[in-house]
Coordinates of C-alpha atoms and ligand atoms in Angstrom, one line a residue:
M1 CA 1.3 21.8 -29.8
Q2 CA 2.7 19.4 -33.2
I3 CA 2.6 15.9 -33.4
L4 CA 6.5 15.5 -35.3
T5 CA 7.2 12.9 -37.6
I6 CA 11.3 12.3 -36.9
P7 CA 12.7 10.3 -39.7
T8 CA 14.7 7.2 -37.8
T9 CA 17.4 4.4 -38.9
P10 CA 17.4 0.5 -37.5
I11 CA 20.1 0.4 -34.3
S12 CA 21.3 -3.2 -33.7
G13 CA 20.3 -4.9 -31.0
Q14 CA 17.4 -3.7 -29.3
K15 CA 16.3 -7.4 -28.8
P16 CA 13.9 -8.0 -25.4
G17 CA 15.0 -10.3 -23.2
T18 CA 13.9 -12.9 -20.8
S19 CA 12.6 -9.5 -19.7
G20 CA 12.2 -6.8 -22.0
L21 CA 15.3 -4.5 -22.9
R22 CA 18.3 -3.9 -20.7
K23 CA 21.0 -1.8 -21.9
K24 CA 23.8 0.8 -19.7
T25 CA 21.7 3.8 -19.7
S26 CA 23.7 5.9 -21.9
V27 CA 22.6 3.0 -24.6
F28 CA 19.0 4.2 -23.4
Q29 CA 20.0 8.1 -23.6
S30 CA 21.9 8.4 -26.7
R31 CA 19.9 9.4 -29.7
H32 CA 16.6 7.3 -31.2
Y33 CA 17.5 5.3 -29.1
L34 CA 14.6 4.5 -25.9
E35 CA 12.4 6.7 -29.5
N36 CA 13.2 3.9 -31.8
F37 CA 12.3 0.7 -29.3
A38 CA 9.2 2.8 -28.3
Q39 CA 7.7 3.1 -31.9
S40 CA 8.4 -0.1 -32.6
I41 CA 6.4 -1.5 -29.2
I42 CA 3.7 0.7 -29.9
D43 CA 3.8 -0.1 -34.1
A44 CA 4.1 -3.7 -33.5
T45 CA 0.8 -4.5 -31.2
G46 CA -1.2 -2.5 -33.4
G47 CA -0.8 0.9 -33.1
A48 CA -1.3 3.1 -30.1
E49 CA -4.9 5.0 -32.3
R50 CA -7.8 5.6 -29.2
R51 CA -6.0 3.3 -26.5
T52 CA -5.0 3.7 -23.0
F53 CA -1.7 2.1 -21.9
V54 CA 0.0 2.2 -18.2
V55 CA 3.5 4.1 -17.7
G56 CA 6.0 3.9 -14.6
G57 CA 8.7 2.4 -13.6
D58 CA 10.4 2.0 -11.0
G59 CA 12.4 5.1 -10.8
R60 CA 15.8 4.1 -11.5
Y61 CA 18.0 7.5 -13.2
F62 CA 16.2 7.9 -15.9
N63 CA 13.3 6.7 -15.8
D64 CA 11.1 10.7 -15.3
R65 CA 12.6 11.4 -18.5
A66 CA 12.9 8.2 -20.1
A67 CA 8.3 8.9 -18.7
Q68 CA 7.8 11.6 -20.9
V69 CA 8.9 10.6 -23.9
I70 CA 7.3 8.1 -24.0
L71 CA 4.0 9.8 -22.8
R72 CA 4.4 12.9 -25.8
M73 CA 5.2 9.7 -28.4
L74 CA 1.7 7.7 -27.3
A75 CA -0.2 11.0 -28.0
A76 CA 1.4 11.7 -31.1
N77 CA 0.1 8.0 -31.6
G78 CA -3.0 8.8 -31.4
A79 CA -3.3 7.3 -27.6
R80 CA -7.0 8.7 -26.0
R81 CA -6.0 8.2 -21.7
A82 CA -2.0 7.3 -20.0
I83 CA -2.3 6.2 -16.8
V84 CA 0.5 7.7 -14.5
G85 CA 2.3 6.4 -11.5
Q86 CA 3.2 9.7 -9.6
G87 CA 6.7 10.6 -10.1
A88 CA 6.7 8.1 -13.4
V89 CA 6.8 5.0 -9.7
L90 CA 4.5 2.3 -9.8
S91 CA 6.5 -1.6 -9.2
T92 CA 5.9 -4.1 -11.6
P93 CA 4.0 -6.2 -9.4
A94 CA 1.1 -3.0 -9.1
A95 CA 1.9 -2.1 -13.1
S96 CA 0.3 -5.2 -14.1
H97 CA -2.8 -4.7 -11.2
L98 CA -3.9 -1.1 -13.0
I99 CA -3.5 -2.3 -16.3
R100 CA -5.8 -5.4 -15.6
L101 CA -8.1 -3.1 -13.0
N102 CA -8.3 -0.4 -16.0
G103 CA -9.0 -3.3 -18.3
T104 CA -6.3 -0.6 -20.7
D105 CA -4.8 -2.3 -23.8
G106 CA -1.1 -3.2 -21.6
G107 CA 2.1 -1.2 -20.4
F108 CA 5.3 0.1 -20.5
I109 CA 7.4 -0.8 -18.0
L110 CA 10.3 1.0 -17.2
S111 CA 12.6 -1.2 -15.3
A112 CA 15.9 -2.7 -15.4
S113 CA 14.7 -4.8 -12.4
H114 CA 17.5 -6.4 -10.1
N115 CA 20.3 -4.8 -12.4
P116 CA 21.8 -1.1 -10.7
G117 CA 20.7 1.6 -11.5
G118 CA 22.3 4.9 -12.6
K119 CA 24.0 7.0 -15.1
D120 CA 26.6 3.9 -15.6
A121 CA 24.3 0.7 -14.3
D122 CA 21.6 0.2 -16.2
F123 CA 17.9 1.0 -17.3
G124 CA 15.1 -1.5 -19.1
L125 CA 12.2 -1.1 -20.8
K126 CA 8.8 -3.6 -21.9
F127 CA 5.8 -4.1 -22.7
N128 CA 2.7 -5.7 -21.5
M129 CA 0.0 -7.2 -22.6
P130 CA -3.8 -6.5 -21.5
N131 CA -3.5 -9.6 -19.5
G132 CA -1.1 -7.4 -17.3
G133 CA 1.3 -9.7 -18.4
P134 CA 4.9 -10.0 -19.9
A135 CA 4.6 -9.4 -23.6
P136 CA 4.7 -13.4 -25.0
E137 CA 8.0 -14.2 -27.0
A138 CA 5.5 -13.6 -30.2
V139 CA 5.2 -10.7 -29.7
T140 CA 8.8 -9.2 -28.2
E141 CA 9.8 -11.3 -31.5
A142 CA 7.5 -8.8 -33.9
I143 CA 9.3 -6.1 -32.0
Y144 CA 12.6 -6.8 -32.9
A145 CA 12.1 -6.6 -36.1
R146 CA 9.9 -3.9 -36.7
T147 CA 13.2 -1.8 -34.6
Q148 CA 14.9 -3.4 -37.6
T149 CA 13.2 -1.8 -40.7
I150 CA 12.0 1.2 -38.7
T151 CA 11.8 4.9 -40.5
D152 CA 10.5 7.1 -38.2
Y153 CA 8.3 8.3 -35.1
R154 CA 6.7 9.6 -33.9
V155 CA 6.3 12.4 -31.2
L156 CA 4.9 15.6 -29.7
E157 CA 6.2 18.3 -29.2
A158 CA 5.6 19.8 -25.5
T159 CA 6.4 20.9 -22.2
D160 CA 6.5 18.0 -19.4
V161 CA 3.5 16.6 -18.0
D162 CA 3.5 17.6 -14.0
L163 CA 3.5 14.0 -13.0
A164 CA 4.3 14.8 -9.1
K165 CA 1.3 16.5 -9.1
I166 CA -2.4 13.1 -8.8
G167 CA -5.0 14.3 -11.0
E168 CA -5.8 15.0 -14.8
Q169 CA -4.5 16.5 -17.2
E170 CA -4.3 16.8 -21.3
L171 CA -1.1 15.8 -23.7
G172 CA -2.6 17.1 -26.9
K173 CA -5.1 15.1 -26.9
M174 CA -4.6 12.8 -25.1
Q175 CA -5.4 12.3 -21.5
V176 CA -3.3 11.9 -18.2
S177 CA -4.4 10.5 -15.4
V178 CA -1.4 10.3 -12.3
V179 CA -2.3 7.9 -9.8
D180 CA -1.3 7.1 -6.2
P181 CA 1.4 4.0 -7.1
V182 CA 0.7 2.5 -4.0
A183 CA -3.8 2.8 -3.2
D184 CA -4.6 0.2 -5.7
Y185 CA -2.5 -2.4 -5.4
A186 CA -2.1 -2.5 -1.8
A187 CA -6.3 -2.6 -1.7
L188 CA -5.7 -5.4 -3.7
M189 CA -3.4 -7.3 -1.4
E190 CA -6.1 -6.2 1.3
S191 CA -8.7 -8.2 -1.0
L192 CA -6.0 -11.2 -0.5
F193 CA -5.2 -11.6 2.8
D194 CA -6.0 -11.7 6.8
F195 CA -5.1 -8.9 7.0
P196 CA -7.5 -8.2 10.9
K197 CA -5.6 -11.3 12.0
M198 CA -1.6 -9.9 10.5
R199 CA -2.1 -7.0 12.7
T200 CA -3.2 -9.4 15.8
L201 CA 0.2 -11.2 15.1
F202 CA 1.8 -8.0 15.0
S203 CA 0.1 -6.6 18.2
K204 CA 1.2 -9.5 19.6
G205 CA 5.0 -8.4 19.7
F206 CA 5.5 -10.1 16.4
R207 CA 9.1 -8.4 14.7
M208 CA 10.0 -7.7 11.0
R209 CA 12.2 -6.5 9.5
F210 CA 12.1 -6.0 5.2
D211 CA 14.6 -4.5 3.4
A212 CA 13.3 -2.4 0.1
M213 CA 17.3 -1.6 -0.8
C214 CA 16.6 1.9 -1.8
A215 CA 14.5 0.8 -4.6
V216 CA 10.4 0.6 -5.6
T217 CA 9.4 -1.2 -3.0
G218 CA 9.5 0.8 0.2
P219 CA 6.7 3.2 -0.3
Y220 CA 4.5 -0.1 -1.3
A221 CA 6.1 -1.8 2.5
V222 CA 5.6 1.4 4.6
E223 CA 2.0 1.1 4.0
I224 CA 1.0 -1.8 3.9
L225 CA 3.4 -3.7 7.3
E226 CA 3.4 -0.3 8.9
R227 CA 0.6 1.8 8.2
R228 CA -1.7 -1.1 7.5
L229 CA -0.4 -3.9 9.4
G230 CA 0.7 -2.0 12.2
A231 CA 4.1 -3.2 12.3
A232 CA 6.8 -1.2 13.9
P233 CA 7.9 2.0 12.7
G234 CA 11.0 1.8 11.5
T235 CA 10.2 -2.6 9.9
V236 CA 11.1 -1.3 6.5
T237 CA 14.5 -0.1 6.2
H238 CA 16.3 1.8 3.2
A239 CA 12.9 2.6 2.7
T240 CA 13.5 5.7 0.1
P241 CA 13.4 5.1 -3.4
L242 CA 16.9 6.1 -5.0
P243 CA 17.7 6.2 -8.7
D244 CA 21.0 4.4 -8.3
F245 CA 19.2 2.5 -5.5
G246 CA 22.0 3.9 -2.6
G247 CA 24.9 1.7 -4.8
M248 CA 23.0 -0.9 -3.8
H249 CA 22.0 -4.3 -5.4
P250 CA 18.8 -4.4 -5.2
D251 CA 19.0 -8.7 -6.2
P252 CA 17.3 -9.5 -2.6
N253 CA 19.3 -12.6 -2.4
P254 CA 22.1 -13.6 0.2
T255 CA 25.0 -12.0 -1.6
W256 CA 23.4 -7.9 -1.9
A257 CA 20.6 -8.0 0.5
H258 CA 23.9 -9.3 3.3
E259 CA 22.4 -6.8 6.2
L260 CA 19.1 -8.1 6.4
M261 CA 21.5 -11.5 6.5
A262 CA 23.8 -11.0 9.1
E263 CA 20.3 -9.6 11.4
M264 CA 18.6 -12.4 10.5
M265 CA 21.1 -15.4 11.3
D266 CA 22.1 -12.8 15.1
P267 CA 20.8 -14.8 17.4
G268 CA 18.8 -11.5 18.8
A269 CA 16.9 -11.2 14.8
P270 CA 13.5 -11.0 14.2
D271 CA 10.8 -13.5 13.8
F272 CA 10.8 -13.0 9.6
G273 CA 13.1 -10.8 7.1
A274 CA 12.5 -10.2 4.1
A275 CA 13.8 -8.0 0.6
S276 CA 12.4 -7.4 -2.2
D277 CA 14.4 -6.3 -6.2
G278 CA 14.5 -2.7 -8.0
D279 CA 11.5 -3.0 -9.6
G280 CA 9.2 -5.3 -6.7
D281 CA 8.5 -8.5 -8.5
R282 CA 11.4 -10.6 -6.5
N283 CA 11.2 -11.5 -2.7
M284 CA 14.2 -12.9 -0.5
V285 CA 12.9 -14.5 2.7
V286 CA 14.6 -15.7 5.7
G287 CA 13.5 -17.0 9.2
Q288 CA 15.2 -16.8 12.3
G289 CA 18.3 -18.4 11.8
I290 CA 17.1 -19.4 9.2
Y291 CA 17.4 -18.9 4.5
V292 CA 14.0 -20.1 3.2
S293 CA 15.5 -20.6 -0.6
P294 CA 13.1 -19.7 -3.5
S295 CA 11.9 -23.2 -5.0
D296 CA 11.1 -23.6 -1.0
S297 CA 8.8 -20.9 -0.4
L298 CA 7.2 -21.8 -3.4
A299 CA 6.4 -25.1 -1.9
V300 CA 5.6 -24.2 1.3
L301 CA 3.8 -21.5 0.2
A302 CA 1.6 -23.5 -2.4
A303 CA 1.4 -25.9 0.9
N304 CA -0.2 -23.4 2.7
V305 CA -2.0 -21.5 0.8
H306 CA -5.9 -22.0 1.5
L307 CA -4.8 -20.3 4.5
A308 CA -4.8 -17.3 3.0
P309 CA -8.8 -16.7 2.5
A310 CA -8.7 -15.9 -1.1
Y311 CA -7.6 -19.2 -2.0
R312 CA -9.1 -21.6 0.4
G313 CA -11.0 -22.0 -3.0
G314 CA -7.3 -24.6 -3.4
L315 CA -5.5 -24.4 -6.6
K316 CA -5.7 -25.2 -9.7
G317 CA -1.9 -25.9 -10.6
I318 CA 1.6 -25.0 -9.5
A319 CA 3.8 -23.4 -12.1
R320 CA 7.6 -23.4 -11.9
S321 CA 10.2 -22.2 -13.7
M322 CA 13.1 -25.4 -15.7
P323 CA 15.1 -24.3 -13.6
T324 CA 13.6 -24.4 -10.7
S325 CA 13.1 -26.9 -8.2
G326 CA 11.3 -30.2 -8.3
A327 CA 9.8 -29.4 -4.6
A328 CA 6.5 -27.9 -5.6
D329 CA 5.6 -31.3 -7.8
R330 CA 5.8 -33.2 -5.4
V331 CA 3.4 -30.3 -3.6
A332 CA 1.3 -31.2 -6.7
E333 CA 1.3 -34.3 -6.6
A334 CA 0.2 -35.0 -2.7
L335 CA -2.8 -32.0 -3.9
G336 CA -4.1 -34.1 -6.5
V337 CA -3.5 -30.6 -9.3
Q338 CA -1.6 -30.2 -12.7
A339 CA 1.9 -29.1 -12.5
H340 CA 4.1 -27.2 -15.3
E341 CA 7.4 -26.4 -16.2
T342 CA 8.4 -23.7 -18.5
P343 CA 10.8 -21.7 -19.4
T344 CA 12.6 -19.0 -16.9
G345 CA 10.9 -15.7 -17.7
W346 CA 7.7 -15.3 -16.4
K347 CA 5.7 -14.6 -20.2
F348 CA 5.3 -18.0 -19.7
F349 CA 3.0 -17.8 -16.9
G350 CA 0.8 -15.7 -18.2
N351 CA -1.5 -18.0 -21.0
L352 CA -1.6 -20.6 -17.8
L353 CA -2.9 -18.3 -15.4
D354 CA -5.2 -16.8 -18.3
D355 CA -6.6 -20.5 -18.4
G356 CA -7.2 -21.5 -15.4
R357 CA -3.9 -24.1 -15.5
A358 CA -2.0 -22.6 -12.3
T359 CA -3.0 -20.4 -9.5
I360 CA 0.7 -20.0 -7.9
C361 CA 3.8 -19.9 -10.3
G362 CA 7.2 -19.7 -9.1
E363 CA 11.2 -19.5 -10.7
E364 CA 13.9 -20.2 -8.3
S365 CA 15.3 -16.6 -9.1
F366 CA 13.1 -14.8 -6.1
G367 CA 9.9 -14.7 -8.0
T368 CA 7.1 -16.1 -6.7
G369 CA 3.3 -14.9 -7.5
S370 CA -0.7 -16.4 -8.6
D371 CA -3.4 -15.3 -10.8
H372 CA -4.0 -12.4 -8.3
V373 CA -1.5 -10.1 -11.6
R374 CA 0.0 -11.2 -13.8
E375 CA 3.8 -10.7 -12.2
K376 CA 5.9 -12.9 -10.5
D377 CA 4.9 -10.3 -7.4
G378 CA 7.6 -9.6 -4.2
L379 CA 5.6 -8.1 -1.4
W380 CA 3.0 -10.4 -2.5
A381 CA 5.2 -14.0 -1.5
V382 CA 5.8 -11.3 1.7
L383 CA 1.7 -11.4 2.0
L384 CA 1.3 -15.1 1.7
W385 CA 4.5 -15.9 4.4
L386 CA 3.1 -13.6 7.2
N387 CA -0.7 -15.3 6.7
I388 CA 0.3 -18.4 7.3
L389 CA 2.6 -17.7 9.7
A390 CA -0.5 -15.9 11.0
E391 CA -2.8 -18.5 11.3
R392 CA 0.3 -21.3 12.0
S393 CA 1.7 -19.9 14.9
E394 CA 5.5 -21.6 14.0
T395 CA 8.9 -20.0 13.6
V396 CA 9.9 -19.5 9.9
Q397 CA 11.4 -22.6 11.2
E398 CA 9.6 -24.8 12.0
I399 CA 7.5 -24.5 9.1
M400 CA 10.4 -25.7 7.0
K401 CA 11.2 -28.6 9.5
G402 CA 8.1 -29.6 9.0
H403 CA 7.9 -29.8 5.2
W404 CA 10.4 -31.3 4.9
S405 CA 9.9 -33.8 7.0
H406 CA 6.6 -34.2 5.1
F407 CA 7.8 -34.2 1.6
G408 CA 12.2 -34.3 1.5
R409 CA 14.0 -32.4 1.1
N410 CA 15.0 -30.8 -3.0
Y411 CA 18.5 -29.5 -2.0
Y412 CA 19.0 -26.3 -4.5
S413 CA 21.6 -23.5 -5.2
R414 CA 22.6 -22.1 -8.0
H415 CA 26.2 -21.1 -9.3
D416 CA 26.4 -17.8 -11.5
Y417 CA 29.9 -16.8 -13.8
E418 CA 29.0 -13.0 -14.1
A419 CA 29.8 -11.3 -17.6
L420 CA 32.4 -14.0 -18.8
P421 CA 33.8 -12.9 -23.0
T422 CA 30.8 -13.7 -24.8
E423 CA 33.0 -16.5 -26.7
V424 CA 33.6 -17.8 -23.7
A425 CA 30.1 -18.3 -23.3
A426 CA 28.6 -19.7 -26.2
T427 CA 31.7 -22.5 -26.2
I428 CA 30.9 -23.8 -23.0
M429 CA 27.0 -23.9 -24.3
D430 CA 27.8 -25.2 -27.9
G431 CA 30.3 -28.1 -26.5
L432 CA 27.6 -29.2 -24.2
R433 CA 25.4 -29.3 -26.6
A434 CA 27.0 -30.7 -29.0
R435 CA 27.5 -33.8 -26.9
L436 CA 24.5 -34.1 -25.5
G437 CA 23.5 -37.6 -26.9
D438 CA 26.5 -39.5 -26.0
L439 CA 26.0 -38.1 -22.0
P440 CA 23.6 -41.5 -20.7
G441 CA 25.4 -44.3 -18.9
T442 CA 27.9 -41.7 -18.7
A443 CA 29.1 -42.0 -14.9
V444 CA 31.4 -39.3 -12.6
A445 CA 32.3 -38.5 -9.9
G446 CA 30.0 -41.5 -8.2
L447 CA 26.7 -40.4 -10.6
T448 CA 25.2 -42.4 -13.7
V449 CA 23.1 -39.2 -17.0
E450 CA 20.2 -40.5 -17.3
G451 CA 19.2 -37.9 -19.4
A452 CA 20.3 -35.2 -20.7
D453 CA 18.3 -32.6 -23.3
D454 CA 18.0 -28.9 -24.6
F455 CA 15.1 -27.9 -23.0
A456 CA 12.0 -27.5 -25.2
Y457 CA 8.1 -25.8 -23.9
L458 CA 4.9 -26.9 -25.8
D459 CA 2.9 -24.0 -25.0
P460 CA -0.6 -26.1 -23.9
V461 CA -2.7 -23.2 -24.7
D462 CA -2.0 -21.5 -27.7
G463 CA 0.5 -24.1 -29.3
S464 CA 3.5 -21.5 -29.4
R465 CA 7.0 -23.5 -29.4
S466 CA 10.2 -22.1 -27.3
T467 CA 13.7 -24.0 -28.5
A468 CA 17.0 -23.7 -27.0
Q469 CA 15.7 -22.5 -23.4
G470 CA 18.6 -24.3 -20.6
L471 CA 20.6 -28.0 -20.8
R472 CA 19.5 -30.5 -18.7
L473 CA 21.4 -33.2 -17.3
R474 CA 19.9 -36.1 -15.2
F475 CA 21.4 -38.8 -13.2
T476 CA 20.1 -42.0 -11.9
D477 CA 19.5 -40.5 -8.5
G478 CA 16.7 -37.7 -9.9
S479 CA 19.8 -35.3 -8.7
R480 CA 19.9 -32.9 -12.1
C481 CA 21.7 -29.2 -13.3
V482 CA 21.1 -27.3 -15.5
L483 CA 23.3 -24.7 -17.8
R484 CA 21.9 -21.8 -18.9
A485 CA 22.4 -18.7 -20.0
S486 CA 21.2 -15.5 -18.8
G487 CA 18.5 -13.4 -21.0
T488 CA 19.5 -10.2 -18.4
G489 CA 22.6 -9.4 -18.9
T490 CA 24.0 -5.8 -20.2
E491 CA 27.8 -6.7 -20.1
G492 CA 29.3 -10.6 -21.5
A493 CA 27.6 -13.8 -21.4
T494 CA 26.2 -14.6 -17.9
L495 CA 26.0 -18.8 -17.3
R496 CA 23.9 -20.3 -14.3
L497 CA 24.7 -23.4 -13.0
Y498 CA 21.5 -24.6 -12.0
L499 CA 22.4 -28.0 -9.1
E500 CA 19.9 -29.8 -7.5
R501 CA 19.5 -33.0 -5.0
F502 CA 16.4 -35.2 -3.5
V503 CA 16.3 -36.4 0.2
P504 CA 13.6 -38.2 0.6
G505 CA 14.1 -37.9 4.3
P506 CA 13.6 -39.9 7.7
G507 CA 17.5 -38.8 7.7
G508 CA 20.0 -36.2 5.8
L509 CA 17.9 -33.6 6.3
D510 CA 20.1 -30.7 7.9
Q511 CA 23.0 -30.8 5.7
E512 CA 24.3 -27.6 4.3
V513 CA 24.1 -27.1 1.0
Q514 CA 26.3 -26.7 -1.2
Q515 CA 28.2 -29.4 1.2
A516 CA 24.7 -31.7 0.5
L517 CA 24.7 -30.9 -3.1
A518 CA 29.2 -31.9 -3.5
P519 CA 28.6 -34.9 -5.7
V520 CA 25.7 -33.2 -8.4
I521 CA 28.9 -29.7 -7.8
E522 CA 31.6 -32.3 -8.8
A523 CA 29.8 -34.0 -12.0
A524 CA 28.5 -31.1 -12.5
E525 CA 31.8 -29.5 -13.3
A526 CA 34.0 -32.7 -14.9
L527 CA 30.8 -32.2 -18.0
T528 CA 30.5 -28.5 -18.4
A529 CA 34.7 -27.7 -17.8
L530 CA 32.7 -24.8 -16.4
K531 CA 35.8 -23.7 -14.5
K532 CA 38.8 -24.7 -16.3
L533 CA 37.1 -23.1 -19.8
S534 CA 36.4 -20.0 -18.2
G535 CA 39.1 -19.9 -16.4
R536 CA 37.3 -19.2 -13.1
N537 CA 37.9 -19.9 -9.3
G538 CA 34.4 -20.1 -9.2
P539 CA 31.4 -18.8 -8.9
D540 CA 30.2 -15.1 -8.4
V541 CA 27.7 -15.1 -6.6
V542 CA 25.7 -18.4 -5.4
T543 CA 22.0 -18.3 -4.4
Ligands
LIG1 C1 16.3 -13.4 -14.5 C2 16.0 -14.7 -13.9 C3 14.5 -15.2 -14.2 C4 13.5 -14.0 -14.4 C5 14.4 -12.8 -14.7 C6 13.7 -11.5 -14.6 O1 16.2 -14.0 -15.9 O2 16.5 -16.7 -14.2 O3 13.7 -16.3 -13.5 O4 12.5 -13.6 -14.4 O5 15.9 -12.5 -14.2 O6 13.5 -11.5 -12.8 P1 17.9 -14.0 -16.8 O7 17.7 -13.7 -17.7 O8 19.1 -13.4 -16.4 O9 18.4 -15.8 -15.4 V1 13.4 -9.8 -12.5 O10 13.3 -9.2 -11.5 O11 15.0 -9.0 -13.5 O12 12.1 -9.0 -13.9
LIG2 CO1 12.2 -7.8 -10.4

């Protein structure tokens, strides 16, 4: 087998966003595109010589082809070993776990996560570090810089590795270990939670629905929920991963997981419902007749996490992304633990988790996780909820109401304006940014602006600074809104408007969310002119 050095030239736009590089599948399939980016990752992270990597993805269209290319490139770059999920499939949290479990030098995760998959949809690739977490900004910038100077890449001339077969193979001088994608992950979950107690819950007739959305979590959820915990067969729906996710948009929110929502709002609903995204790191949680917002879910999980065996000792701290509601901060305060506010994207939690400053982390975008891996973890969150439900013997509804009456309620919603022309989005963002200094004191829609800034983050562990992470407007009554440009889309620019209002209770805890937020929504429009400038009647997706 021969190592080929292929001359290439830089390709523009290979800049990783919030979570890796995401592009249309056809772009990734174009000449040298994947190879240039993969070689740039290898070059910018110190080469692959004698190293071990994990390789796997969410199973979307092109996943298998891309995995074969990456394996041949790792072999050509001198890697010692690659650990690959069977069929080149690994959920993102399972990949993070394998990176850590095997003490490897990192991992290549093939996924565009919650973005639709298929020939005409999206593909993505990201690199995770030896700690199992997404590469931090300094590394993704170095990768991007390398894509702009690259002159050649190395690839082994070889036939495909048989990724259907579990066991050891050789690719040139590199060892390829094909592993069961589920086994180690399921064992990890079993070590964290009280499986016997959860089994008892199911044996008493507890009913659950888990919508895997034809994405990667199907096999994980069937193994853990149905086989190990004894949930009724068929609890997991859309359980077979498909290359195009069966045409579903694998984003677990009330809009895209509407089948689950409809079932859970029905009078005969199961006791507990959940869904996960394309690569298995997101979760949506729904009770009988009640949707749990991700920001609330983080707060409730943090307040109850001591009920699960692995967390009996309590929390070191709670971290949330800036746009996520302050509900978790109230729990941190009550527990007397550190509260951290980071920019959007899981890469910012890694240092806090590694340094023992946080145990549990979350984002408003349906992401929750803990220090058991270095990614958000959809099934982990669902299992923690189940463990809490088994311990408390209350319904989701009772737990939520109890939480609000104790801590007060942070009404919260996100309004997405998708695929706007890039210039329009830039005009809206730049216009507001330019006026931030003048806004404090402005009264609008019955609210008064108290503070306005462009969020910047100073990492307390490594001292790195990240700027321009979202425009924040804080009102005197504690409400706030945030305007931020998405970094995961592949078409035009998506703007996200995050809205929050705190009601301390005892009254006013049962309002309809958009109604409770009406003054903030009105003030946000008056200040950002988002609808007016975008020419849209309203948001495309409301979560
Ligand atoms: C979105 C979410 C962010 C999340 C990211 C990756 O990013 O807002 O919270 O970490 O997706 O999630 P953005 O830049 O589009 O707002 V996943 O599950 O797509 O890896
Ligand atoms: Co995801």
